Amino acid sequence: MSVDATPSDGTAAEESAGQSPMNTVLNAVSGYWMPVWAILVFGFLYAPIAVLILFSFEQGTFSGFPWDGFTMQWYVQMVNDDRLIQSTLNSLYVGAFVTTGATILGTLGAIALVRGSFRRKGLFRALVIAPMTIPGLILGIALLLWFNMIGFNTSLRTVMLGQLVFVTPFVLITVSARLRGFDPELEEAARDLGASKWQTYRRVTLPILMPGIISGALFAFTLSFDDFLIAFFTSGVENTLPIYIWSKVQHGTDPVINAISAMVLLFSISLIVVSELLRQR
Amino acid sequence: MVETHSRTDTIVRTILDRVRESNSFLVTGGPILLLEVLFFLAPVAIMFYIATTGMESLALTVDFGLSNYTAVYTRAANRVAFINTTLIALVTTATAVVVAYPFAYYIARFGGKYKNILLVLVMIPFWTNYIVRVYGWQIILGTQGVLNGLLVSLGIINEPIGWLLNTKFSIWLGLTYLWLPFMILPLYTSLEKLDESLIEAAYDLGASRREVFKRIVLPLSIPGLVGGIIFVFIFSMGAYIVPAMIGGGELFVGTRIAYAFGIGSDWPLGAALGSVLMLIVGGVLWSLMGYTNMEEMF
């Protein structure tokens, strides 16, 4: 029996494969429950997002039924919120630094991990991957204690350092996947033809790695832009966008948050679409 | 004479090669290593240390002892928080496996040309700010929320359901929601690599669907499954946003820690709670890391 790649064909093929009537029924059920399940899971994943966007246009101050009418006033309020603008700028500023730093360190680290041959590589791998598996809460408080101990005043600068710690491993993973996929002989050929080590990196390695590096960079930016926990503990008195949203959420429901959410979502979607287009090249 | 010369030459070259190699490692691997040692290893180590000190009127005192560590267990609120958190994390992980497995399997095997689009659709929520998404659930689940409003207006229920928000139920739902993509993506990566012909061969040899799943699909998806379990369990154990926003007053480790660093202003106790949590996280990583490959997960 052959299972074709398209859903309908796959189902049909499985149904025809069943020998006894019992099997046919079972196969029919199993052929259909999975797409239904997939739709339900998508519904689950998008439910809160859809609700937020919907209610960002609702007139009533309380986000619930019945529907009171269409309005753009929450978006107008959002645009006129100075603290919101300031915290968004802060987030972009932090994000730009973290993205640059994480992309450079992560790419170099990926080269060391994939190309390097040295003892204790396992230890190196564990140390550069572990930070992305540690809950942000632990990293946040540990960094707060550490900055306090070594006498760093917490500010946006400490947020950048803290975010670098867990963002860089994600870039490293993304780039090393790309690096593993390409033939080292290309580099060797360049060296044989007289290119210096630096020239080889610049003219051969880097161009091939570029899609991986760019999607890693976008990943890094998103992680930095969305990070709440590290910033919450290490930003001192300064606000990033997630901290601002958090402080607003603490004061109860407010339709302006819906409008902000819709914008944040739109932003994420455009980033991920760009990233995926690059990855699939 | 010539021979010894060439021999020293080889030795010199070997040494030079070694130096060059370690140099290139210092350039490539050095910076990230320095970063992680200075701002990951050192802070975590310091956290374990601070937990042994005391705090008086907002200043740390050099008053060593294990009293903060023992307070994690002896103080009822902390103990209950750890029990609640572990149980909810376990249930969340199990739920995520049950929800994500068929989903990932379906996309990986039958997604066809839509695979990539479907995968992007999974990743969009994953890339969207999580405070915002949890806030969305707050709007849905409240007593006057969207879901209750809908059910009442449809006549399915008369009174709004109260336990949807600010309960263990909502923590479980919120955590499952938040970490589900961390289960789906590694599972998908594993299942996508699965060789179709193995399954066909098993069917040809007369295996039932159940047998094919148990003896081929499941064993080959172990790396993704374990990777997903690691992420979902660890992130649930360390969750703060969900219990703080939609968890009501339920005792949870994350909110206890944030409390100790905030209004509670007892950093050493917070550090002790964080250290115990870190030990649990480390233990899970240590025991399960070998069954998966973190580098090929995303």
Coordinates of C-alpha atoms in Angstrom, one line a residue:
Chain A
M1 CA 0.0 0.0 0.0
S2 CA 1.2 3.4 -0.7
V3 CA 0.4 6.4 1.4
D4 CA 0.2 9.5 -0.7
A5 CA 1.2 12.8 0.8
T6 CA -2.1 14.6 0.5
P7 CA -4.7 14.1 3.3
S8 CA -7.6 12.9 1.1
D9 CA -5.5 10.4 -0.8
G10 CA -3.9 9.1 2.4
T11 CA -7.3 8.5 3.9
A12 CA -8.6 6.8 0.8
A13 CA -5.5 4.6 0.6
E14 CA -5.9 3.5 4.2
E15 CA -9.5 2.8 3.8
S16 CA -9.0 0.5 0.9
A17 CA -6.2 -1.2 2.8
G18 CA -8.6 -2.4 5.5
Q19 CA -9.6 -6.1 5.0
S20 CA -12.4 -6.8 7.5
P21 CA -15.4 -4.5 7.9
M22 CA -14.2 -3.8 11.4
N23 CA -10.9 -2.6 10.1
T24 CA -12.6 -0.5 7.5
V25 CA -14.6 1.3 10.2
L26 CA -11.5 1.8 12.3
N27 CA -9.5 3.1 9.4
A28 CA -12.2 5.5 8.4
V29 CA -12.4 6.8 12.0
S30 CA -8.6 7.1 12.3
G31 CA -8.5 8.7 8.8
Y32 CA -10.9 11.4 9.8
W33 CA -10.2 12.0 13.5
M34 CA -6.8 13.4 13.0
P35 CA -7.7 16.2 10.6
V36 CA -10.6 17.1 13.0
W37 CA -8.1 17.0 15.9
A38 CA -5.7 19.3 14.0
I39 CA -8.4 21.8 13.4
L40 CA -9.3 21.8 17.1
V41 CA -5.7 22.3 18.1
F42 CA -5.4 25.2 15.7
G43 CA -8.7 26.6 17.2
F44 CA -7.1 26.3 20.6
L45 CA -3.9 28.0 19.6
Y46 CA -5.7 30.9 18.0
A47 CA -8.7 31.4 20.3
P48 CA -7.1 34.0 22.6
I49 CA -5.5 35.8 19.7
A50 CA -8.8 36.0 17.8
V51 CA -10.6 37.2 20.8
L52 CA -8.1 40.0 21.5
I53 CA -8.3 41.2 17.9
L54 CA -12.1 41.1 17.8
F55 CA -12.5 43.0 21.1
S56 CA -9.9 45.6 20.2
F57 CA -12.7 47.0 17.9
E58 CA -15.4 46.8 20.5
Q59 CA -17.0 49.9 21.9
G60 CA -17.8 48.8 25.5
T61 CA -15.0 49.1 28.0
F62 CA -15.6 45.5 29.1
S63 CA -14.4 42.8 26.7
G64 CA -17.4 40.5 26.6
F65 CA -20.7 39.8 25.0
P66 CA -23.0 41.4 24.1
W67 CA -21.3 43.4 21.3
D68 CA -21.7 47.1 21.8
G69 CA -20.5 48.4 18.5
F70 CA -17.4 49.1 16.4
T71 CA -14.8 51.6 17.3
M72 CA -11.2 52.6 16.6
Q73 CA -10.9 54.6 19.8
W74 CA -8.7 52.1 21.6
Y75 CA -6.2 52.4 18.8
V76 CA -6.3 56.2 19.0
Q77 CA -5.7 56.0 22.8
M78 CA -2.8 53.6 22.1
V79 CA -1.1 55.9 19.7
N80 CA -1.4 58.8 22.2
D81 CA 0.0 56.9 25.1
D82 CA 3.5 58.3 25.7
R83 CA 4.6 55.7 28.2
L84 CA 3.7 53.0 25.7
I85 CA 5.7 54.7 22.9
Q86 CA 8.7 55.1 25.3
S87 CA 8.6 51.5 26.4
T88 CA 8.2 50.3 22.8
L89 CA 11.3 52.4 21.8
N90 CA 13.2 50.9 24.8
S91 CA 12.2 47.4 23.6
L92 CA 13.4 48.1 20.1
Y93 CA 16.7 49.6 21.4
V94 CA 17.3 46.6 23.6
G95 CA 16.2 44.2 20.8
A96 CA 18.7 45.8 18.3
F97 CA 21.6 45.3 20.7
V98 CA 20.7 41.8 21.7
T99 CA 20.1 40.7 18.1
T100 CA 23.4 42.0 17.0
G101 CA 25.3 40.5 19.9
A102 CA 23.5 37.2 19.9
T103 CA 23.9 36.8 16.1
I104 CA 27.6 37.4 16.2
L105 CA 28.3 35.3 19.3
G106 CA 25.8 32.5 18.2
T107 CA 27.3 32.2 14.7
L108 CA 30.8 32.0 16.0
G109 CA 29.7 29.5 18.6
A110 CA 28.0 27.4 16.0
I111 CA 31.3 27.3 14.0
A112 CA 33.2 26.2 17.1
L113 CA 30.5 23.6 17.9
V114 CA 30.2 22.1 14.4
R115 CA 33.7 22.6 12.9
G116 CA 35.9 22.6 15.9
S117 CA 37.6 19.5 17.1
F118 CA 38.7 19.9 20.7
R119 CA 38.5 18.0 23.9
R120 CA 35.5 18.7 26.2
K121 CA 33.3 19.5 23.3
G122 CA 30.4 17.8 25.2
L123 CA 30.9 20.2 28.1
F124 CA 31.0 23.2 25.7
R125 CA 27.8 22.0 24.0
A126 CA 26.0 21.6 27.4
L127 CA 27.1 25.0 28.6
V128 CA 26.0 26.9 25.4
I129 CA 22.7 25.1 25.1
A130 CA 21.6 24.8 28.8
P131 CA 20.7 28.5 29.1
M132 CA 17.8 28.2 26.7
T133 CA 16.3 25.4 28.7
I134 CA 16.4 27.2 32.1
P135 CA 13.1 28.9 33.1
G136 CA 13.4 32.7 32.6
L137 CA 12.3 33.2 36.2
I138 CA 15.4 31.4 37.6
L139 CA 17.7 33.3 35.2
G140 CA 16.0 36.5 36.1
I141 CA 16.5 36.3 39.8
A142 CA 20.0 34.8 39.5
L143 CA 21.0 37.7 37.3
L144 CA 19.4 40.2 39.7
L145 CA 21.4 38.7 42.6
W146 CA 24.6 38.7 40.5
F147 CA 24.3 42.3 39.2
N148 CA 23.6 43.4 42.8
M149 CA 26.6 41.5 44.0
I150 CA 29.1 42.8 41.4
G151 CA 27.7 46.3 41.7
F152 CA 26.1 46.8 38.3
N153 CA 23.1 49.2 38.5
T154 CA 20.2 47.6 36.8
S155 CA 19.1 49.4 33.7
L156 CA 18.4 48.6 30.1
R157 CA 22.0 47.6 29.7
T158 CA 21.7 44.8 32.3
V159 CA 18.6 43.7 30.4
M160 CA 20.6 43.4 27.3
L161 CA 23.3 41.3 29.0
G162 CA 20.7 39.0 30.6
Q163 CA 18.8 38.5 27.4
L164 CA 22.0 37.7 25.5
V165 CA 22.5 34.8 27.9
F166 CA 19.4 32.9 26.7
V167 CA 18.9 34.3 23.2
T168 CA 22.4 33.4 21.9
P169 CA 21.9 29.6 22.3
F170 CA 18.8 29.9 20.0
V171 CA 20.9 31.6 17.3
L172 CA 23.7 29.0 17.8
I173 CA 21.2 26.2 17.3
T174 CA 19.7 27.8 14.2
V175 CA 23.0 28.5 12.6
S176 CA 24.6 25.1 13.5
A177 CA 21.7 23.3 11.8
R178 CA 22.5 25.2 8.6
L179 CA 26.3 24.6 9.1
R180 CA 25.8 20.9 9.5
G181 CA 24.0 20.8 6.2
F182 CA 26.8 22.0 4.1
D183 CA 29.9 20.3 2.8
P184 CA 33.2 21.2 4.5
E185 CA 34.9 20.3 1.2
L186 CA 33.7 23.6 -0.2
E187 CA 35.8 25.3 2.4
E188 CA 38.8 23.0 1.8
A189 CA 38.5 23.7 -2.0
A190 CA 38.7 27.4 -1.3
R191 CA 41.8 26.9 0.9
D192 CA 43.4 24.7 -1.8
L193 CA 42.8 27.4 -4.3
G194 CA 44.8 29.8 -2.2
A195 CA 42.2 31.6 -0.2
S196 CA 43.2 32.6 3.3
K197 CA 41.2 31.4 6.3
W198 CA 39.5 34.8 6.6
Q199 CA 38.8 34.9 2.8
T200 CA 37.3 31.4 3.0
Y201 CA 35.0 32.5 5.8
R202 CA 33.9 35.7 4.1
R203 CA 33.5 34.3 0.6
V204 CA 32.4 30.8 1.1
T205 CA 31.2 30.0 4.7
L206 CA 29.3 33.2 5.4
P207 CA 27.2 33.4 2.2
I208 CA 26.1 29.8 2.6
L209 CA 25.3 30.4 6.3
M210 CA 23.4 33.6 5.6
P211 CA 19.8 32.3 5.5
G212 CA 20.5 30.5 8.8
I213 CA 22.1 33.6 10.3
I214 CA 19.2 35.9 9.3
S215 CA 16.5 33.6 10.5
G216 CA 18.5 33.2 13.7
A217 CA 18.7 37.0 14.0
L218 CA 15.0 37.3 13.6
F219 CA 14.4 34.6 16.2
A220 CA 16.7 36.5 18.5
F221 CA 14.9 39.8 18.0
T222 CA 11.5 38.1 18.7
L223 CA 12.8 36.5 21.8
S224 CA 14.2 39.8 23.1
F225 CA 11.2 41.7 22.1
D226 CA 8.9 39.3 23.9
D227 CA 11.0 38.7 27.0
F228 CA 9.3 39.7 30.2
L229 CA 11.0 37.8 33.0
I230 CA 14.6 38.8 32.5
A231 CA 13.6 42.4 31.9
F232 CA 11.2 42.4 34.9
F233 CA 14.0 41.5 37.3
T234 CA 16.9 43.4 35.8
S235 CA 15.5 46.6 34.2
G236 CA 15.5 48.7 37.4
V237 CA 13.1 51.6 36.9
E238 CA 13.1 51.4 33.1
N239 CA 10.2 49.8 31.1
T240 CA 10.2 47.6 28.1
L241 CA 7.0 46.9 26.2
P242 CA 6.2 43.6 28.0
I243 CA 6.8 45.2 31.4
Y244 CA 4.4 48.0 30.4
I245 CA 1.8 45.6 29.2
W246 CA 2.2 43.6 32.4
S247 CA 1.7 46.7 34.5
K248 CA -1.4 47.6 32.5
V249 CA -2.8 44.0 32.8
Q250 CA -2.3 44.2 36.6
H251 CA -4.8 47.0 36.7
G252 CA -7.6 44.9 35.3
T253 CA -9.0 44.6 31.8
D254 CA -8.6 47.5 29.6
P255 CA -9.5 47.5 25.9
V256 CA -6.3 49.5 25.0
I257 CA -4.4 46.2 25.9
N258 CA -6.4 44.5 23.2
A259 CA -5.3 47.1 20.6
I260 CA -1.7 46.8 21.8
S261 CA -2.0 43.0 21.5
A262 CA -3.3 43.2 18.0
M263 CA -0.3 45.3 17.0
V264 CA 2.2 43.0 18.7
L265 CA 0.6 40.1 16.9
L266 CA 0.8 41.8 13.5
F267 CA 4.4 42.5 14.2
S268 CA 5.2 38.9 15.1
I269 CA 3.4 37.6 12.1
S270 CA 5.4 39.8 9.7
L271 CA 8.7 38.8 11.4
I272 CA 7.9 35.1 11.2
V273 CA 6.8 35.2 7.6
V274 CA 10.0 36.9 6.6
S275 CA 12.0 34.3 8.7
E276 CA 10.3 31.3 7.1
L277 CA 10.7 32.7 3.6
L278 CA 14.4 32.9 4.3
R279 CA 14.6 29.5 5.9
Q280 CA 13.0 27.8 3.0
R281 CA 15.4 29.3 0.4
Chain B
M1 CA 71.4 15.2 11.4
V2 CA 68.8 15.8 8.6
E3 CA 66.5 13.3 10.2
T4 CA 66.5 15.0 13.6
H5 CA 66.0 18.3 11.9
S6 CA 62.9 17.1 10.1
R7 CA 61.7 15.5 13.4
T8 CA 62.0 18.8 15.3
D9 CA 60.3 20.4 12.3
T10 CA 57.3 18.1 12.6
I11 CA 57.1 18.7 16.4
V12 CA 57.2 22.4 15.9
R13 CA 54.5 22.1 13.2
T14 CA 52.3 20.0 15.5
I15 CA 52.7 22.6 18.3
L16 CA 52.0 25.4 15.9
D17 CA 48.9 23.6 14.7
R18 CA 47.7 23.0 18.2
V19 CA 48.2 26.7 19.0
R20 CA 46.4 27.7 15.9
E21 CA 43.5 25.4 16.6
S22 CA 43.1 26.6 20.2
N23 CA 43.4 30.1 18.9
S24 CA 40.6 29.6 16.4
F25 CA 38.5 28.1 19.2
L26 CA 39.2 31.1 21.4
V27 CA 37.9 33.3 18.6
T28 CA 34.8 31.3 17.7
G29 CA 33.8 29.5 20.9
G30 CA 35.5 31.9 23.3
P31 CA 33.0 34.8 23.3
I32 CA 29.9 32.7 24.0
L33 CA 31.8 30.7 26.5
L34 CA 32.8 33.8 28.4
L35 CA 29.2 35.2 28.2
E36 CA 27.7 32.0 29.6
V37 CA 30.3 31.6 32.3
L38 CA 30.0 35.2 33.5
F39 CA 26.3 35.7 33.2
F40 CA 24.9 32.2 33.4
L41 CA 27.1 29.9 35.5
A42 CA 28.2 32.6 38.0
P43 CA 24.7 34.0 38.6
V44 CA 23.3 30.6 39.2
A45 CA 26.2 29.7 41.5
I46 CA 25.6 33.0 43.4
M47 CA 22.0 32.2 43.8
F48 CA 22.9 29.0 45.7
Y49 CA 25.2 31.0 47.8
I50 CA 22.8 33.9 48.6
A51 CA 20.3 31.3 49.7
T52 CA 22.6 30.6 52.7
T53 CA 22.7 34.2 53.8
G54 CA 20.1 36.3 55.7
M55 CA 18.4 39.6 55.0
E56 CA 17.6 42.3 57.4
S57 CA 15.9 45.6 56.5
L58 CA 16.5 45.2 52.8
A59 CA 20.3 44.4 53.2
L60 CA 21.9 41.0 52.9
T61 CA 23.6 39.9 56.1
V62 CA 26.5 37.5 56.3
D63 CA 24.6 35.1 58.5
F64 CA 25.3 31.7 56.9
G65 CA 23.0 28.8 57.5
L66 CA 20.7 26.4 55.8
S67 CA 17.6 27.8 57.4
N68 CA 16.3 29.2 54.0
Y69 CA 16.7 25.8 52.4
T70 CA 14.9 24.1 55.2
A71 CA 12.2 26.8 55.1
V72 CA 11.5 25.6 51.5
Y73 CA 10.2 22.4 53.1
T74 CA 9.1 23.4 56.6
R75 CA 7.0 26.4 55.7
A76 CA 3.7 25.0 54.6
A77 CA 3.1 27.6 51.9
N78 CA 6.4 26.7 50.2
R79 CA 5.8 23.0 50.5
V80 CA 2.3 23.2 49.1
A81 CA 3.6 25.4 46.3
F82 CA 6.1 22.8 45.3
I83 CA 3.6 20.0 45.4
N84 CA 1.0 22.0 43.4
T85 CA 3.6 23.0 40.9
T86 CA 5.0 19.6 40.4
L87 CA 1.5 18.0 40.0
I88 CA 0.3 20.7 37.6
A89 CA 3.5 20.4 35.6
L90 CA 3.2 16.7 35.3
V91 CA -0.5 16.9 34.2
T92 CA 0.4 19.7 31.8
T93 CA 3.2 17.6 30.3
A94 CA 0.9 14.6 29.9
T95 CA -1.8 16.7 28.3
A96 CA 0.6 18.4 25.9
V97 CA 1.8 14.9 24.7
V98 CA -1.7 13.7 24.1
V99 CA -2.7 16.9 22.3
A100 CA 0.5 17.4 20.3
Y101 CA 1.3 13.9 19.2
P102 CA -1.6 13.2 16.8
F103 CA -1.4 16.8 15.6
A104 CA 2.3 16.6 14.8
Y105 CA 1.9 13.2 13.3
Y106 CA -0.9 14.4 11.0
I107 CA 1.1 17.4 9.8
A108 CA 4.3 15.5 9.3
R109 CA 2.7 12.5 7.4
F110 CA -0.3 14.0 5.7
G111 CA 0.6 17.7 5.5
G112 CA 1.9 17.3 2.0
K113 CA 2.6 20.6 0.3
Y114 CA 0.8 22.4 3.1
K115 CA 3.4 21.2 5.7
N116 CA 5.3 24.4 5.8
I117 CA 2.3 26.7 6.0
L118 CA 0.8 24.6 8.8
L119 CA 4.1 24.8 10.6
V120 CA 4.2 28.5 10.3
L121 CA 0.7 28.6 11.7
V122 CA 1.9 26.7 14.7
M123 CA 4.8 29.1 15.1
I124 CA 2.8 32.4 14.9
P125 CA 1.3 32.1 18.4
F126 CA 4.6 30.8 19.7
W127 CA 6.3 34.0 18.5
T128 CA 3.6 36.3 19.9
N129 CA 4.1 37.9 23.3
Y130 CA 2.9 35.4 25.9
I131 CA 1.6 38.0 28.4
V132 CA -0.8 39.1 25.6
R133 CA -1.9 35.6 24.9
V134 CA -2.5 34.8 28.5
Y135 CA -4.5 38.0 28.8
G136 CA -6.6 36.7 25.9
W137 CA -7.5 33.7 28.1
Q138 CA -8.4 36.0 30.9
I139 CA -10.9 37.6 28.6
I140 CA -12.3 34.3 27.5
L141 CA -12.5 32.5 30.8
G142 CA -13.8 35.1 33.3
T143 CA -17.2 34.8 34.9
Q144 CA -18.4 37.6 32.6
G145 CA -16.0 36.5 29.9
V146 CA -16.5 35.5 26.3
L147 CA -17.0 31.8 27.0
N148 CA -19.5 32.2 29.8
G149 CA -21.3 34.9 27.9
L150 CA -21.6 32.7 24.9
L151 CA -22.8 29.6 26.8
V152 CA -25.4 31.6 28.8
S153 CA -26.7 33.4 25.7
L154 CA -27.0 30.1 23.9
G155 CA -28.9 28.7 26.9
I156 CA -26.5 25.9 27.5
I157 CA -26.0 27.1 31.1
N158 CA -28.0 29.4 33.3
E159 CA -25.3 30.6 35.7
P160 CA -21.7 31.5 34.5
I161 CA -19.2 28.8 35.4
G162 CA -16.9 30.2 38.2
W163 CA -14.1 27.7 38.2
L164 CA -12.9 28.6 34.7
L165 CA -10.6 31.4 35.8
N166 CA -8.3 31.8 38.8
T167 CA -8.2 28.1 39.7
K168 CA -5.8 25.2 39.2
F169 CA -7.9 24.4 36.1
S170 CA -7.0 27.8 34.5
I171 CA -3.3 27.3 35.4
W172 CA -3.3 23.9 33.7
L173 CA -5.1 25.2 30.7
G174 CA -2.8 28.3 30.4
L175 CA 0.4 26.3 30.8
T176 CA -0.8 23.6 28.3
Y177 CA -1.7 26.4 25.9
L178 CA 1.6 28.3 26.3
W179 CA 4.0 25.4 26.0
L180 CA 2.1 23.3 23.4
P181 CA 4.3 24.5 20.5
F182 CA 7.4 23.4 22.5
M183 CA 5.9 19.9 22.3
I184 CA 4.6 20.1 18.7
L185 CA 7.8 21.4 17.1
P186 CA 10.3 18.7 18.3
L187 CA 7.7 16.0 17.7
Y188 CA 7.2 17.2 14.2
T189 CA 10.9 17.3 13.5
S190 CA 11.2 13.6 14.7
L191 CA 8.1 12.4 12.9
E192 CA 9.0 14.2 9.7
K193 CA 12.3 12.3 9.4
L194 CA 10.5 9.0 9.8
D195 CA 11.0 6.8 6.8
E196 CA 7.7 6.1 5.1
S197 CA 8.9 2.8 3.7
L198 CA 9.4 1.4 7.2
I199 CA 5.7 1.8 7.9
E200 CA 4.8 0.4 4.5
A201 CA 7.0 -2.6 5.1
A202 CA 5.4 -3.2 8.5
Y203 CA 2.0 -3.2 7.0
D204 CA 3.1 -5.5 4.2
L205 CA 4.4 -7.9 6.7
G206 CA 0.9 -7.9 8.3
A207 CA 1.3 -5.5 11.3
S208 CA -1.8 -3.9 12.6
R209 CA -2.0 -0.1 13.0
R210 CA -1.5 -0.5 16.8
E211 CA 1.7 -2.5 16.2
V212 CA 3.0 -0.1 13.6
F213 CA 2.6 2.7 16.1
K214 CA 4.0 0.8 19.1
R215 CA 7.0 -0.7 17.3
I216 CA 7.9 1.8 14.6
V217 CA 6.4 5.2 15.0
L218 CA 6.7 5.6 18.7
P219 CA 10.3 4.4 19.1
L220 CA 11.5 6.5 16.3
S221 CA 9.8 9.6 17.7
I222 CA 11.4 9.3 21.1
P223 CA 14.0 12.1 20.6
G224 CA 11.3 14.6 19.7
L225 CA 9.0 13.3 22.4
V226 CA 11.6 13.5 25.1
G227 CA 12.7 16.9 23.9
G228 CA 9.1 18.2 24.1
I229 CA 8.7 16.6 27.6
I230 CA 11.8 18.3 28.8
F231 CA 10.7 21.7 27.6
V232 CA 7.1 21.5 28.7
F233 CA 7.9 20.1 32.2
I234 CA 10.7 22.5 32.9
F235 CA 8.9 25.6 31.7
S236 CA 5.8 24.6 33.6
M237 CA 7.8 24.1 36.8
G238 CA 9.3 27.6 36.3
A239 CA 6.2 29.3 35.1
Y240 CA 5.3 32.7 36.6
I241 CA 3.1 34.6 34.2
V242 CA 0.3 32.0 34.1
P243 CA -0.1 31.4 37.8
A244 CA 0.3 35.2 38.5
M245 CA -2.2 36.3 35.9
I246 CA -4.9 33.6 35.7
G247 CA -4.0 31.4 38.7
G248 CA -5.9 33.3 41.4
G249 CA -4.3 32.8 44.7
E250 CA -3.2 29.2 44.1
L251 CA 0.2 28.5 45.7
F252 CA 2.8 28.1 42.9
V253 CA 6.6 28.1 43.1
G254 CA 7.0 30.9 40.5
T255 CA 4.7 33.3 42.3
R256 CA 6.3 32.4 45.7
I257 CA 9.7 33.3 44.2
A258 CA 8.5 36.6 42.7
Y259 CA 6.8 37.4 46.0
A260 CA 10.1 36.9 47.9
F261 CA 11.9 39.2 45.6
G262 CA 9.1 41.8 45.6
I263 CA 6.8 42.7 48.4
G264 CA 8.1 39.9 50.6
S265 CA 11.6 41.4 50.3
D266 CA 13.3 38.2 51.5
W267 CA 15.9 37.6 48.7
P268 CA 17.7 34.7 50.5
L269 CA 14.4 32.8 50.8
G270 CA 13.6 33.5 47.1
A271 CA 17.1 32.4 46.2
A272 CA 16.6 29.1 48.2
L273 CA 13.3 28.5 46.4
G274 CA 15.0 29.3 43.1
S275 CA 17.9 26.9 43.9
V276 CA 15.6 24.0 44.7
L277 CA 13.8 24.7 41.5
M278 CA 17.1 24.8 39.7
L279 CA 18.1 21.4 41.2
I280 CA 14.8 19.9 39.9
V281 CA 15.3 21.4 36.5
G282 CA 18.9 20.2 36.4
G283 CA 17.9 16.7 37.5
V284 CA 15.3 16.5 34.7
L285 CA 17.8 17.7 32.1
W286 CA 20.5 15.4 33.4
S287 CA 18.4 12.3 33.3
L288 CA 16.5 13.0 30.0
M289 CA 19.0 14.9 27.9
G290 CA 20.6 11.7 26.6
Y291 CA 17.4 10.6 24.9
T292 CA 17.1 13.6 22.7
N293 CA 19.1 15.9 20.5
M294 CA 18.6 19.5 21.4
E295 CA 20.5 20.8 18.4
E296 CA 18.1 19.2 15.9
M297 CA 14.9 20.2 17.7
F298 CA 13.8 23.3 15.9

